Amino acid sequence: MSEQVRQNIPIGQEKVDRWHSLDYSYQPSDLVDVPLKYRGEDCKDRDMKLRKGVLKAFISMVESAERDGVIIRCISAFRPASYQDILYKRAVEKEGPNQKSTAKPGHSEHQLGTVVDVSSPEIDFGLKDSFADTHSYRWILANAHHYSFYISYTKENHHEKGYIWEPWHLRYWGNHVPD
């Protein structure tokens, strides 16, 4: 068993993208359930987990947004490589082998347990580009960094990261600031 599988990778020090992978078996040991009240309407029956400290920061961010009249909810969180494999195969079937919308298993930031896909009632809790036109997205741009969340795949960096632009995909970096 590799060192990566036995212990959690320190938050902010994980390198995972189209070219750098995690061990297929990697799963953080401190995953906890995202409470139902912080999930999108159609996500109440899904298994949704984040690392314990990430969940605490996410809840703080969501509650701060609510105080500002903005609703943000979790649509997707931790994914084991086995589930990512299913999503990847579906994407390849639909879009072809050069698709850039879904990571290969082991190459998804979701496997870290530090990523949350978010949406809002403004777009019926969908994961769509139109999220970038919402009050929720503007609030995230202005405030998410205060809670150590950053958009991973921006319009500016998505080509170098190897995936499509995803305005809903937030990664928690803890005390680190992403490049």
Short mmCIF file of C-alpha atoms in Angstrom, two decimals:
data_model
loop_
_atom_site.label_atom_id
_atom_site.label_comp_id
_atom_site.label_asym_id
_atom_site.label_seq_id
_atom_site.Cartn_x
_atom_site.Cartn_y
_atom_site.Cartn_z
CA MET A 1 0.00 0.00 0.00
CA SER A 2 1.43 3.37 -0.93
CA GLU A 3 2.05 6.18 1.56
CA GLN A 4 -0.62 8.19 -0.29
CA VAL A 5 -3.30 5.64 0.56
CA ARG A 6 -2.34 5.22 4.23
CA GLN A 7 -2.53 8.87 5.21
CA ASN A 8 -4.28 12.04 4.15
CA ILE A 9 -2.44 14.32 1.78
CA PRO A 10 -2.03 17.70 3.52
CA ILE A 11 -4.60 20.19 2.25
CA GLY A 12 -3.15 22.57 -0.29
CA GLN A 13 -0.26 20.27 -1.13
CA GLU A 14 -2.23 17.91 -3.38
CA LYS A 15 -1.23 17.92 -7.04
CA VAL A 16 -3.97 16.42 -9.17
CA ASP A 17 -5.00 17.41 -12.67
CA ARG A 18 -5.06 15.99 -16.20
CA TRP A 19 -1.34 15.13 -15.97
CA HIS A 20 -0.88 14.32 -12.25
CA SER A 21 -2.87 11.57 -10.58
CA LEU A 22 -3.71 10.27 -7.15
CA ASP A 23 -3.43 6.62 -6.22
CA TYR A 24 -6.67 4.94 -7.37
CA SER A 25 -7.33 3.84 -3.77
CA TYR A 26 -6.73 7.24 -2.18
CA GLN A 27 -9.58 8.29 0.09
CA PRO A 28 -9.18 10.78 2.94
CA SER A 29 -9.85 9.27 6.38
CA ASP A 30 -11.61 12.36 7.75
CA LEU A 31 -14.60 12.52 5.36
CA VAL A 32 -17.91 13.60 6.94
CA ASP A 33 -21.43 13.92 5.54
CA VAL A 34 -22.58 17.24 4.12
CA PRO A 35 -25.76 18.06 6.11
CA LEU A 36 -28.96 17.99 4.05
CA LYS A 37 -29.67 21.69 4.53
CA TYR A 38 -26.49 22.57 2.59
CA ARG A 39 -27.31 20.38 -0.43
CA GLY A 40 -29.17 21.22 -3.63
CA GLU A 41 -32.82 20.21 -3.87
CA ASP A 42 -32.20 17.12 -6.02
CA CYS A 43 -29.15 16.03 -4.01
CA LYS A 44 -30.72 15.09 -0.69
CA ASP A 45 -30.47 11.33 -1.29
CA ARG A 46 -26.89 11.29 -2.63
CA ASP A 47 -23.87 10.31 -0.58
CA MET A 48 -22.00 13.63 -0.17
CA LYS A 49 -18.88 13.97 1.92
CA LEU A 50 -16.10 16.49 2.45
CA ARG A 51 -13.05 16.44 4.66
CA LYS A 52 -14.01 17.61 8.15
CA GLY A 53 -12.19 20.97 8.05
CA VAL A 54 -13.41 21.64 4.52
CA LEU A 55 -17.02 21.08 5.55
CA LYS A 56 -16.61 23.54 8.42
CA ALA A 57 -15.26 26.20 6.02
CA PHE A 58 -18.00 25.42 3.47
CA ILE A 59 -20.76 25.83 6.06
CA SER A 60 -19.24 29.14 7.23
CA MET A 61 -19.14 30.37 3.63
CA VAL A 62 -22.72 29.28 2.87
CA GLU A 63 -24.06 30.87 6.05
CA SER A 64 -22.21 34.11 5.28
CA ALA A 65 -23.71 34.12 1.80
CA GLU A 66 -27.17 33.59 3.29
CA ARG A 67 -26.69 36.60 5.56
CA ASP A 68 -26.07 38.54 2.34
CA GLY A 69 -29.26 37.13 0.79
CA VAL A 70 -27.44 34.63 -1.46
CA ILE A 71 -28.16 30.90 -1.56
CA ILE A 72 -25.35 28.49 -2.42
CA ARG A 73 -25.73 24.72 -2.17
CA CYS A 74 -23.53 21.65 -2.62
CA ILE A 75 -24.32 19.62 -5.73
CA SER A 76 -21.31 17.30 -5.69
CA ALA A 77 -18.42 16.65 -3.29
CA PHE A 78 -16.00 13.75 -2.69
CA ARG A 79 -15.90 11.08 -5.40
CA PRO A 80 -13.92 7.85 -5.12
CA ALA A 81 -11.93 6.89 -8.21
CA SER A 82 -14.33 3.98 -8.83
CA TYR A 83 -17.26 6.38 -9.28
CA GLN A 84 -15.12 8.80 -11.31
CA ASP A 85 -14.37 5.87 -13.63
CA ILE A 86 -18.10 5.49 -14.37
CA LEU A 87 -18.47 9.23 -15.06
CA TYR A 88 -15.38 9.25 -17.26
CA LYS A 89 -16.56 6.30 -19.37
CA ARG A 90 -19.95 7.98 -19.88
CA ALA A 91 -18.25 11.21 -20.99
CA VAL A 92 -16.00 9.36 -23.45
CA GLU A 93 -19.02 7.52 -24.90
CA LYS A 94 -20.89 10.79 -25.34
CA GLU A 95 -18.08 13.20 -26.34
CA GLY A 96 -15.23 10.99 -27.55
CA PRO A 97 -11.77 10.18 -26.15
CA ASN A 98 -10.49 13.77 -26.33
CA GLN A 99 -13.28 15.17 -24.15
CA LYS A 100 -12.24 17.69 -21.50
CA SER A 101 -15.35 17.78 -19.32
CA THR A 102 -14.68 14.78 -17.08
CA ALA A 103 -11.41 13.71 -15.46
CA LYS A 104 -10.04 10.19 -15.65
CA PRO A 105 -10.21 8.25 -12.38
CA GLY A 106 -7.34 9.36 -10.15
CA HIS A 107 -7.17 12.72 -11.93
CA SER A 108 -10.23 14.35 -10.37
CA GLU A 109 -9.89 16.98 -7.65
CA HIS A 110 -13.12 15.56 -6.21
CA GLN A 111 -11.15 12.54 -4.96
CA LEU A 112 -9.31 14.88 -2.57
CA GLY A 113 -12.45 15.53 -0.50
CA THR A 114 -11.65 19.26 -0.68
CA VAL A 115 -13.80 20.13 -3.70
CA VAL A 116 -17.43 21.09 -3.88
CA ASP A 117 -19.51 21.75 -6.97
CA VAL A 118 -22.03 24.44 -6.08
CA SER A 119 -25.13 25.95 -7.58
CA SER A 120 -28.13 28.02 -6.62
CA PRO A 121 -31.90 28.21 -7.05
CA GLU A 122 -31.29 30.95 -9.65
CA ILE A 123 -30.54 28.16 -12.16
CA ASP A 124 -32.53 25.37 -10.46
CA PHE A 125 -29.38 23.99 -8.81
CA GLY A 126 -27.90 22.95 -12.16
CA LEU A 127 -24.20 22.76 -13.04
CA LYS A 128 -24.28 25.04 -16.06
CA ASP A 129 -22.17 27.83 -17.51
CA SER A 130 -25.09 30.16 -16.78
CA PHE A 131 -24.13 29.88 -13.10
CA ALA A 132 -21.59 32.60 -13.99
CA ASP A 133 -24.52 34.98 -14.57
CA THR A 134 -25.97 34.56 -11.08
CA HIS A 135 -25.76 36.61 -7.90
CA SER A 136 -24.38 33.50 -6.21
CA TYR A 137 -21.42 33.35 -8.60
CA ARG A 138 -20.69 37.05 -8.15
CA TRP A 139 -20.78 36.54 -4.39
CA ILE A 140 -18.35 33.60 -4.72
CA LEU A 141 -15.95 35.69 -6.82
CA ALA A 142 -15.96 38.43 -4.20
CA ASN A 143 -15.95 36.29 -1.05
CA ALA A 144 -15.02 32.60 -1.43
CA HIS A 145 -11.31 33.28 -0.97
CA HIS A 146 -12.06 34.51 2.58
CA TYR A 147 -12.97 30.88 3.32
CA SER A 148 -10.00 29.46 1.33
CA PHE A 149 -12.16 28.35 -1.62
CA TYR A 150 -11.05 29.11 -5.18
CA ILE A 151 -12.49 28.26 -8.59
CA SER A 152 -10.18 25.60 -10.06
CA TYR A 153 -11.05 25.89 -13.75
CA THR A 154 -11.45 29.53 -14.72
CA LYS A 155 -11.84 31.06 -18.17
CA GLU A 156 -8.21 32.15 -17.86
CA ASN A 157 -6.60 28.87 -16.78
CA HIS A 158 -8.78 26.02 -18.01
CA HIS A 159 -6.61 25.36 -21.08
CA GLU A 160 -3.47 24.85 -18.99
CA LYS A 161 -5.40 22.74 -16.46
CA GLY A 162 -6.73 20.51 -19.26
CA TYR A 163 -10.44 20.74 -18.46
CA ILE A 164 -13.37 22.91 -19.45
CA TRP A 165 -14.24 26.12 -17.60
CA GLU A 166 -16.34 25.24 -14.54
CA PRO A 167 -17.63 28.28 -12.64
CA TRP A 168 -19.23 25.97 -10.05
CA HIS A 169 -16.12 23.94 -9.12
CA LEU A 170 -14.60 25.23 -5.85
CA ARG A 171 -11.51 23.79 -4.23
CA TYR A 172 -10.54 24.41 -0.62
CA TRP A 173 -6.86 25.27 -0.20
CA GLY A 174 -6.60 25.86 3.55
CA ASN A 175 -3.65 28.11 4.35
CA HIS A 176 -2.25 27.81 0.82
CA VAL A 177 -3.11 30.04 -2.12
CA PRO A 178 -3.31 28.28 -5.49
CA ASP A 179 -0.97 29.21 -8.33
#
